[in-house]
Amino acid sequence: MPSTLLNKVWNAHTVRTLPTGQTQLFVGLHLIHEVTTPQAFDMLRARGWRVRFPSRTIATVDHIVPTRDQRRPFSDVMAEEMLAALERNCREAGIRLFDINSGSQGIVHVIGPELGLTQPGMTIACGDSHTSTHGAFGAVAFGIGTSQVRDVLASQCLAMEPLKVRRIEVDGRLSRGVYAKDVILEIIRRLGVNGGVGFAYEYGGPAVDAMTMDERMTMCNMSIEGGARVGYVNPDETTIEYLRGRTFVPAGDAFERAAEWWKSMRSDPGAAYDDEVRIDAGAIAPTVTWGINPGQSVYVDERLPKPTDVPPGERASLAEALEFMGFHGGDPISGTRIDVAFVGSCTNARLSDLREAARIVRGRHVAPHVRALVVPGSQSIRAAAEREGLDRIFAEAGFDWRGAGCSMCLAMNQDRLEGREICASSSNRNFKGRQGSPTGRTLLMSPAMVAAAALAGEVVDVRNVAV
Ligand code: SF4
């Protein structure tokens, strides 16, 4: 029977079916970080349990690290304590930690792929919602909570509900000035923030085939914002060439054998899907969120919806979002004044994102009232960007060039919005208070759109600035 990648990977990792109907699933790779692990390690210790497969567990530090000055001890006492706890836990359990001095530290969903830890056909779990990022490689990757982190540490297994598969076929080609970020915002806008509940999203079609791995990661990263716990792309030559030569990938003949197996995990022609959706890439324009969830977005040349534009059941949430944001239905999004511009996060802080933002700001300057920062996704990306001179381009344009970390995506560190500030952000969530201020406001968009907004001091169409 033709099968989907989801089902092939699921079956290959099934230990048994539990009496609840759930699957006991073996986890090939467990990625951990400083925020969701301290309690899990404490729970293990309290029961006298050991980490079952230390070699299948990899740690880094990302959420709490300062990005301006990363010398130890951190000036933030709590951040220093959290990192020290992770170091202690990893040392005791024999887990490899990519810490601040490693040269490979970074956001967990950035370093997994760049080190070649993330590979097709794997099951990957991490105590962070955006673990779906790793699905770009044809892995089945999902976020888990702290008690599940404990379970995976103790047994390398999880009890999981089976998932349905929705094939999302992205036809055609992206227009200039339109990026993977716009595609995933379009998908979430069309299918809703809960549209993917119970599904894995399989992304395919000509526009996805043409994407780089960085772009596929951007798309898969935000699957969870559409309610899908898992999002993936079938592995192809782009995947294989990305992985060739990376640190944790086999070399020589072993690589060729691995590549054959990776390709065999692709969804088969004729595989049955629980649902299929088609999107026309050519019809997508640069997209900006205007509300308090990632599904509340418009094209940059559109106006905000009015309560009367939506079905009665959606009016209250629309009115709540407009009120929180201080916007009015019918207003254009273009021209919205911003206070902060943030290029960063596991969605859009890879080298290609930084190159594109730098291309737009080169030789220009950030608007005087805008605070702008660029936070690379990893130390490796930061070093590569500096070798290309991107740091100088950003600095000359008035951006702060920072160390790697989650930074203002979640503001569990010193990078945060103040008061009612509005941030043009390349991150993935625009929930109330997400960027550190309970009243701060987030407009999600592509890094290129963030760069253009930083220069103009307001939301503008990047296609009119530099494409
Ligand atoms: S960058 Fe944001 S979404 Fe990604 S892991 Fe860090 S806090 Fe989570």
Coordinates of C-alpha atoms and ligand atoms in Angstrom, one line a residue:
M1 CA 0.0 0.0 0.0
P2 CA 1.4 3.5 -0.9
S3 CA 2.1 5.3 2.4
T4 CA 2.9 8.8 3.6
L5 CA 6.2 9.7 5.2
L6 CA 4.3 10.3 8.4
N7 CA 3.1 6.8 8.5
K8 CA 6.4 5.2 7.5
V9 CA 8.3 7.1 10.2
W10 CA 5.6 6.5 12.7
N11 CA 5.6 2.7 12.0
A12 CA 9.3 2.5 12.1
H13 CA 9.4 4.0 15.6
T14 CA 6.4 2.3 17.1
V15 CA 7.3 0.2 20.2
R16 CA 3.7 -0.9 20.7
T17 CA 0.1 0.3 20.8
L18 CA -1.0 1.1 24.3
P19 CA -4.3 0.1 25.8
T20 CA -5.4 3.8 25.5
G21 CA -5.1 3.5 21.7
Q22 CA -2.0 5.7 21.8
T23 CA 1.3 4.7 20.3
Q24 CA 4.4 4.2 22.4
L25 CA 6.8 6.0 20.0
F26 CA 10.6 5.7 20.2
V27 CA 12.3 9.1 20.0
G28 CA 15.4 9.1 17.9
L29 CA 16.7 12.5 19.0
H30 CA 15.8 14.5 22.1
L31 CA 16.8 18.1 22.0
I32 CA 16.9 19.9 25.3
H33 CA 17.5 23.5 26.5
E34 CA 17.6 25.4 29.8
V35 CA 13.9 26.3 30.2
T36 CA 11.9 23.1 30.1
T37 CA 14.4 20.7 31.6
P38 CA 15.2 21.7 35.2
Q39 CA 12.0 20.2 36.6
A40 CA 12.2 17.2 34.4
F41 CA 15.7 16.3 35.7
D42 CA 14.5 17.0 39.3
M43 CA 11.6 14.5 38.7
L44 CA 14.1 11.9 37.5
R45 CA 16.4 12.4 40.5
A46 CA 13.4 12.2 42.9
R47 CA 12.6 8.7 41.5
G48 CA 16.2 7.6 41.3
W49 CA 16.0 7.2 37.5
R50 CA 18.8 7.8 35.0
V51 CA 18.7 9.2 31.5
R52 CA 18.1 6.2 29.3
F53 CA 20.0 7.3 26.2
P54 CA 22.3 10.2 26.9
S55 CA 23.8 9.8 23.4
R56 CA 20.4 10.5 21.8
T57 CA 20.0 13.7 23.9
I58 CA 21.6 17.0 22.9
A59 CA 21.5 20.2 24.8
T60 CA 22.0 23.9 24.0
V61 CA 21.2 27.2 25.7
D62 CA 19.0 29.7 23.9
H63 CA 16.0 31.3 25.6
I64 CA 17.6 33.1 28.5
V65 CA 21.0 34.0 27.2
P66 CA 21.7 37.7 26.9
T67 CA 22.5 38.7 23.4
R68 CA 24.5 41.9 24.1
D69 CA 27.2 40.6 26.5
Q70 CA 27.5 36.8 26.8
R71 CA 30.5 36.7 29.2
R72 CA 30.0 34.4 32.2
P73 CA 28.7 34.9 34.8
F74 CA 25.7 36.6 33.1
S75 CA 24.6 39.8 34.8
D76 CA 21.1 38.3 35.0
V77 CA 21.4 36.1 38.1
M78 CA 18.4 33.9 37.2
A79 CA 19.8 33.3 33.7
E80 CA 23.1 32.4 35.1
E81 CA 21.5 29.9 37.5
M82 CA 19.5 28.3 34.8
L83 CA 22.5 27.8 32.6
A84 CA 24.5 26.5 35.6
A85 CA 21.7 24.0 36.3
L86 CA 21.7 22.8 32.7
E87 CA 25.5 22.4 32.8
R88 CA 25.2 20.4 36.0
N89 CA 22.4 18.2 34.7
C90 CA 24.2 17.5 31.4
R91 CA 27.5 16.7 33.2
E92 CA 25.8 14.3 35.6
A93 CA 23.9 12.5 32.8
G94 CA 26.7 12.5 30.2
I95 CA 24.7 14.6 27.8
R96 CA 26.5 16.7 25.2
L97 CA 25.9 20.5 25.7
F98 CA 26.6 23.1 23.1
D99 CA 27.1 26.0 25.5
I100 CA 28.2 29.6 25.1
N101 CA 31.9 28.6 24.7
S102 CA 31.3 25.9 22.2
G103 CA 31.2 28.0 19.0
S104 CA 28.0 26.0 18.1
Q105 CA 25.5 27.4 20.6
G106 CA 22.3 28.8 19.3
I107 CA 18.5 28.4 19.1
V108 CA 17.8 24.7 19.5
H109 CA 15.9 24.5 16.2
V110 CA 18.7 26.2 14.4
I111 CA 21.7 24.2 15.6
G112 CA 20.0 20.8 15.2
P113 CA 19.9 21.1 11.4
E114 CA 23.1 23.0 11.0
L115 CA 25.1 20.3 12.9
G116 CA 23.4 17.6 10.9
L117 CA 21.7 16.1 14.0
T118 CA 18.3 16.5 12.3
Q119 CA 18.0 13.9 9.6
P120 CA 15.2 12.5 7.4
G121 CA 13.1 9.6 8.8
M122 CA 13.8 10.5 12.4
T123 CA 11.5 11.1 15.3
I124 CA 12.6 14.2 17.2
A125 CA 11.1 15.7 20.4
C126 CA 12.0 18.9 22.2
G127 CA 10.4 20.9 25.0
D128 CA 9.5 23.7 22.7
S129 CA 6.5 24.2 20.4
H130 CA 8.5 25.1 17.4
T131 CA 10.2 21.7 17.1
S132 CA 8.1 21.3 14.0
T133 CA 11.0 23.2 12.3
H134 CA 12.9 19.9 11.9
G135 CA 10.2 18.5 9.7
A136 CA 11.7 20.4 6.9
F137 CA 14.1 17.4 6.6
G138 CA 11.4 14.8 6.5
A139 CA 11.6 14.1 10.2
V140 CA 8.5 13.7 12.4
A141 CA 9.3 16.4 15.0
F142 CA 7.1 17.7 17.7
G143 CA 7.1 19.9 20.8
I144 CA 6.5 18.3 24.2
G145 CA 5.8 19.6 27.7
T146 CA 8.0 19.2 30.8
S147 CA 6.5 16.0 32.1
Q148 CA 7.0 14.5 28.6
V149 CA 10.6 15.7 28.7
R150 CA 10.9 13.7 31.8
D151 CA 9.4 10.6 30.1
V152 CA 11.7 10.9 27.1
L153 CA 14.8 11.4 29.4
A154 CA 13.7 8.3 31.4
S155 CA 12.6 6.0 28.6
Q156 CA 13.4 7.6 25.2
C157 CA 9.7 7.0 24.4
L158 CA 6.5 9.0 24.4
A159 CA 2.8 8.1 24.4
M160 CA 1.4 9.8 21.3
E161 CA -2.0 10.1 19.7
P162 CA -1.9 9.0 16.0
L163 CA -2.1 11.9 13.6
K164 CA -4.0 12.4 10.3
V165 CA -2.1 13.9 7.3
R166 CA -3.1 17.0 5.4
R167 CA -1.2 17.5 2.1
I168 CA -0.7 21.2 1.4
E169 CA 0.3 21.6 -2.3
V170 CA 1.8 25.0 -3.0
D171 CA 1.5 25.5 -6.8
G172 CA 3.3 27.9 -9.0
R173 CA 6.2 30.2 -8.1
L174 CA 6.7 32.9 -5.4
S175 CA 6.8 36.5 -6.8
R176 CA 9.7 38.7 -6.0
G177 CA 9.5 40.1 -2.5
V178 CA 7.5 37.1 -1.3
Y179 CA 9.1 34.5 0.9
A180 CA 8.5 31.3 2.8
K181 CA 7.3 33.3 5.7
D182 CA 4.5 34.8 3.6
V183 CA 3.5 31.3 2.4
I184 CA 3.1 29.9 5.9
L185 CA 1.3 33.0 7.1
E186 CA -1.1 32.5 4.1
I187 CA -1.7 28.9 5.1
I188 CA -2.5 29.8 8.7
R189 CA -4.7 32.7 7.6
R190 CA -6.6 30.3 5.2
L191 CA -6.9 27.2 7.4
G192 CA -7.0 29.0 10.8
V193 CA -4.9 28.8 13.9
N194 CA -6.7 25.6 15.0
G195 CA -7.2 24.2 11.5
G196 CA -4.3 21.8 11.9
V197 CA -5.3 20.3 15.2
G198 CA -5.0 16.5 15.0
F199 CA -3.0 16.7 11.7
A200 CA 0.5 16.6 10.4
Y201 CA 0.9 19.0 7.6
E202 CA 2.8 17.6 4.6
Y203 CA 4.0 20.6 2.4
G204 CA 4.8 19.9 -1.3
G205 CA 4.3 21.1 -4.8
P206 CA 6.5 23.1 -7.1
A207 CA 6.9 26.2 -4.9
V208 CA 8.1 24.0 -2.0
D209 CA 10.3 21.8 -4.2
A210 CA 12.0 25.0 -5.3
M211 CA 12.7 26.2 -1.7
T212 CA 16.0 26.0 0.0
M213 CA 16.3 24.1 3.3
D214 CA 16.3 27.5 5.2
E215 CA 12.9 28.4 3.5
R216 CA 11.4 24.9 4.3
M217 CA 12.5 25.3 7.9
T218 CA 10.7 28.7 8.1
M219 CA 7.5 27.0 6.8
C220 CA 7.7 24.0 9.0
N221 CA 8.6 26.1 12.1
M222 CA 5.2 27.8 12.0
S223 CA 3.1 24.6 11.5
I224 CA 2.3 24.7 15.2
E225 CA 0.9 28.2 14.8
G226 CA -1.7 26.6 12.5
G227 CA -2.5 24.0 15.1
A228 CA -0.5 21.2 13.4
R229 CA 1.9 19.6 15.9
V230 CA 4.0 18.3 13.0
G231 CA 4.8 19.8 9.6
Y232 CA 7.2 18.2 7.1
V233 CA 8.6 18.2 3.6
N234 CA 9.6 15.0 1.9
P235 CA 13.4 14.7 1.6
D236 CA 14.9 15.3 -1.8
E237 CA 18.2 16.2 -3.4
T238 CA 18.0 19.7 -1.7
T239 CA 17.8 17.9 1.6
I240 CA 20.6 15.5 0.9
E241 CA 23.0 18.2 -0.4
Y242 CA 22.3 20.4 2.7
L243 CA 23.2 17.5 5.0
R244 CA 26.3 16.3 3.1
G245 CA 29.5 17.0 5.2
R246 CA 27.7 18.2 8.3
T247 CA 29.2 17.3 11.7
F248 CA 26.8 14.5 12.8
V249 CA 26.0 13.1 9.4
P250 CA 27.8 9.9 8.3
A251 CA 30.6 10.3 5.7
G252 CA 31.6 8.4 2.6
D253 CA 29.7 5.2 1.6
A254 CA 27.7 5.5 4.8
F255 CA 26.3 8.8 3.7
E256 CA 25.2 7.4 0.3
R257 CA 23.5 4.5 2.1
A258 CA 21.8 6.9 4.5
A259 CA 20.7 9.1 1.5
E260 CA 19.1 6.1 -0.2
W261 CA 17.2 5.2 3.0
W262 CA 16.2 8.9 3.5
K263 CA 14.7 8.9 0.0
S264 CA 12.8 5.7 0.6
M265 CA 10.9 7.4 3.5
R266 CA 9.3 9.9 1.1
S267 CA 5.5 9.7 0.7
D268 CA 4.7 7.2 -2.1
P269 CA 2.9 8.3 -5.2
G270 CA -0.7 7.5 -4.7
A271 CA -0.5 7.7 -0.9
A272 CA -3.9 8.5 0.6
Y273 CA -4.3 11.7 2.6
D274 CA -7.0 12.6 5.1
D275 CA -7.2 16.0 3.5
E276 CA -5.7 18.0 0.6
V277 CA -5.4 21.7 0.2
R278 CA -4.0 23.7 -2.8
I279 CA -2.4 27.1 -2.5
D280 CA -1.3 29.3 -5.4
A281 CA 2.1 30.7 -4.6
G282 CA 1.9 33.3 -7.3
A283 CA -1.2 34.9 -5.7
I284 CA 0.6 35.5 -2.4
A285 CA 1.8 39.0 -1.5
P286 CA 4.0 40.2 1.4
T287 CA 2.0 39.5 4.5
V288 CA 1.8 41.3 7.9
T289 CA -0.1 40.2 11.0
W290 CA -2.3 42.9 12.5
G291 CA -3.7 41.0 15.5
I292 CA -2.9 38.8 18.4
N293 CA -2.6 35.4 16.7
P294 CA -0.6 34.5 13.6
G295 CA -3.8 33.9 11.6
Q296 CA -4.8 37.5 11.8
S297 CA -2.9 38.8 8.9
V298 CA -3.4 40.8 5.7
Y299 CA -1.3 41.4 2.6
V300 CA 0.7 44.6 2.9
D301 CA -1.6 46.4 0.4
E302 CA -4.8 45.3 2.1
R303 CA -6.9 46.9 4.8
L304 CA -7.7 45.5 8.2
P305 CA -11.0 43.5 8.4
K306 CA -14.0 45.1 10.1
P307 CA -16.1 43.1 12.5
T308 CA -18.9 43.1 9.9
D309 CA -16.6 41.4 7.4
V310 CA -16.4 38.2 9.4
P311 CA -19.0 35.6 10.5
P312 CA -20.8 36.4 13.8
G313 CA -18.8 33.7 15.7
E314 CA -15.5 35.5 14.9
R315 CA -16.6 39.1 15.6
A316 CA -15.7 39.1 19.3
S317 CA -12.1 37.8 18.8
L318 CA -11.6 40.3 15.9
A319 CA -12.9 43.2 18.0
E320 CA -10.6 42.1 20.9
A321 CA -7.6 42.0 18.6
L322 CA -8.3 45.4 17.1
E323 CA -8.8 46.9 20.5
F324 CA -5.6 45.5 21.9
M325 CA -3.6 46.6 18.9
G326 CA -5.2 50.1 18.9
F327 CA -6.2 49.6 15.3
H328 CA -9.5 50.2 13.4
G329 CA -11.2 47.9 11.0
G330 CA -10.8 49.3 7.5
D331 CA -7.4 51.0 8.2
P332 CA -4.5 50.1 5.9
I333 CA -1.7 48.1 7.5
S334 CA 0.8 49.9 5.3
G335 CA 1.9 53.1 7.1
T336 CA 1.6 51.7 10.6
R337 CA 4.4 53.3 12.6
I338 CA 6.8 51.0 14.3
D339 CA 9.1 51.5 17.3
V340 CA 11.3 48.4 17.1
A341 CA 12.5 46.1 14.3
F342 CA 13.6 42.6 15.2
V343 CA 15.3 40.2 12.8
G344 CA 15.8 37.0 14.7
S345 CA 14.2 33.8 16.1
C346 CA 14.1 30.1 15.0
T347 CA 11.8 31.1 12.2
N348 CA 14.0 33.6 10.4
A349 CA 17.5 34.1 11.8
R350 CA 19.4 31.9 9.4
L351 CA 22.2 33.1 7.2
S352 CA 19.9 33.5 4.1
D353 CA 17.5 35.6 6.2
L354 CA 20.3 37.9 7.3
R355 CA 21.7 38.2 3.8
E356 CA 18.3 39.2 2.5
A357 CA 17.8 41.8 5.3
A358 CA 21.3 43.1 4.7
R359 CA 20.7 43.4 1.0
I360 CA 17.8 45.7 1.7
V361 CA 19.5 47.9 4.4
R362 CA 22.9 48.2 2.7
G363 CA 23.9 51.9 2.3
R364 CA 20.7 53.1 4.0
H365 CA 19.8 54.0 7.6
V366 CA 17.2 53.0 10.1
A367 CA 14.6 55.6 10.8
P368 CA 15.6 57.8 13.8
H369 CA 12.8 56.7 16.0
V370 CA 13.3 53.0 15.5
R371 CA 15.3 50.6 17.7
A372 CA 16.6 47.9 15.4
L373 CA 18.4 44.6 16.2
V374 CA 19.6 41.6 14.4
V375 CA 20.1 38.4 16.4
P376 CA 21.6 35.5 14.5
G377 CA 20.1 32.1 15.2
S378 CA 23.4 30.5 16.2
Q379 CA 27.1 31.3 16.8
S380 CA 27.9 29.6 13.5
I381 CA 25.6 31.8 11.6
R382 CA 27.0 34.9 13.4
A383 CA 30.5 33.9 12.4
A384 CA 29.5 33.2 8.8
A385 CA 27.7 36.5 8.6
E386 CA 30.7 38.3 9.9
R387 CA 33.0 36.6 7.4
E388 CA 30.7 38.1 4.7
G389 CA 30.7 41.5 6.3
L390 CA 27.0 41.5 7.1
D391 CA 27.6 42.7 10.6
R392 CA 29.2 45.9 9.2
I393 CA 26.3 46.5 6.8
F394 CA 23.8 46.2 9.7
A395 CA 25.9 48.4 12.0
E396 CA 26.3 51.1 9.4
A397 CA 22.6 51.1 8.8
G398 CA 21.9 51.6 12.6
F399 CA 21.1 48.0 13.6
D400 CA 22.4 46.5 16.8
W401 CA 24.4 43.3 15.9
R402 CA 24.0 40.8 18.7
G403 CA 25.0 37.3 20.0
A404 CA 23.0 34.2 19.2
G405 CA 19.8 33.4 21.2
C406 CA 16.0 33.6 21.2
S407 CA 16.2 37.3 22.2
M408 CA 13.0 39.3 21.7
C409 CA 11.0 36.4 20.2
L410 CA 10.0 35.5 23.7
A411 CA 11.8 38.1 25.9
M412 CA 13.0 35.6 28.6
N413 CA 16.1 37.7 28.6
Q414 CA 17.0 41.4 28.5
D415 CA 15.7 42.0 25.0
R416 CA 12.1 43.2 25.3
L417 CA 9.5 45.7 24.2
E418 CA 8.6 48.6 26.5
G419 CA 5.1 49.7 27.1
R420 CA 2.9 50.0 24.0
E421 CA 5.8 49.7 21.5
I422 CA 5.0 48.2 18.2
C423 CA 7.6 45.7 16.8
A424 CA 8.1 44.6 13.2
S425 CA 9.3 41.1 13.9
S426 CA 10.5 38.1 11.9
S427 CA 9.5 35.8 14.8
N428 CA 6.5 33.5 14.9
R429 CA 4.1 34.6 17.7
N430 CA 2.2 37.8 18.2
F431 CA 0.3 36.8 21.3
K432 CA -0.4 39.5 23.9
G433 CA 2.7 40.1 26.0
R434 CA 4.9 37.7 23.8
Q435 CA 7.7 40.2 23.4
G436 CA 8.1 41.1 27.1
S437 CA 5.7 44.0 27.6
P438 CA 2.1 43.1 28.6
T439 CA 0.9 45.9 26.3
G440 CA 3.5 45.6 23.6
R441 CA 2.4 44.8 20.1
T442 CA 3.9 42.5 17.5
L443 CA 3.6 42.6 13.7
L444 CA 4.9 39.4 12.2
M445 CA 6.4 39.6 8.7
S446 CA 9.4 38.3 6.7
P447 CA 12.9 39.5 7.5
A448 CA 13.0 41.5 4.3
M449 CA 9.8 43.3 5.3
V450 CA 11.3 43.9 8.8
A451 CA 14.3 45.5 7.2
A452 CA 12.1 47.7 5.0
A453 CA 10.0 48.8 7.9
A454 CA 13.1 49.6 10.0
L455 CA 14.3 52.0 7.2
A456 CA 10.9 53.6 6.7
G457 CA 9.9 53.7 10.4
E458 CA 6.6 52.2 9.4
V459 CA 5.1 49.2 7.6
V460 CA 5.9 49.4 3.9
D461 CA 5.8 47.1 0.9
V462 CA 9.3 45.6 0.5
R463 CA 8.6 45.3 -3.2
N464 CA 8.6 49.1 -3.4
V465 CA 11.9 49.4 -1.5
A466 CA 14.3 46.8 -2.9
V467 CA 13.5 43.8 -5.0
Ligands
SF4_1 S1 13.3 31.6 18.9 FE1 11.3 31.9 19.9 S2 10.0 30.2 19.2 FE2 12.1 29.7 18.7 S3 12.8 28.4 20.3 FE3 13.4 30.5 20.9 S4 11.6 31.4 22.0 FE4 10.9 29.5 21.0

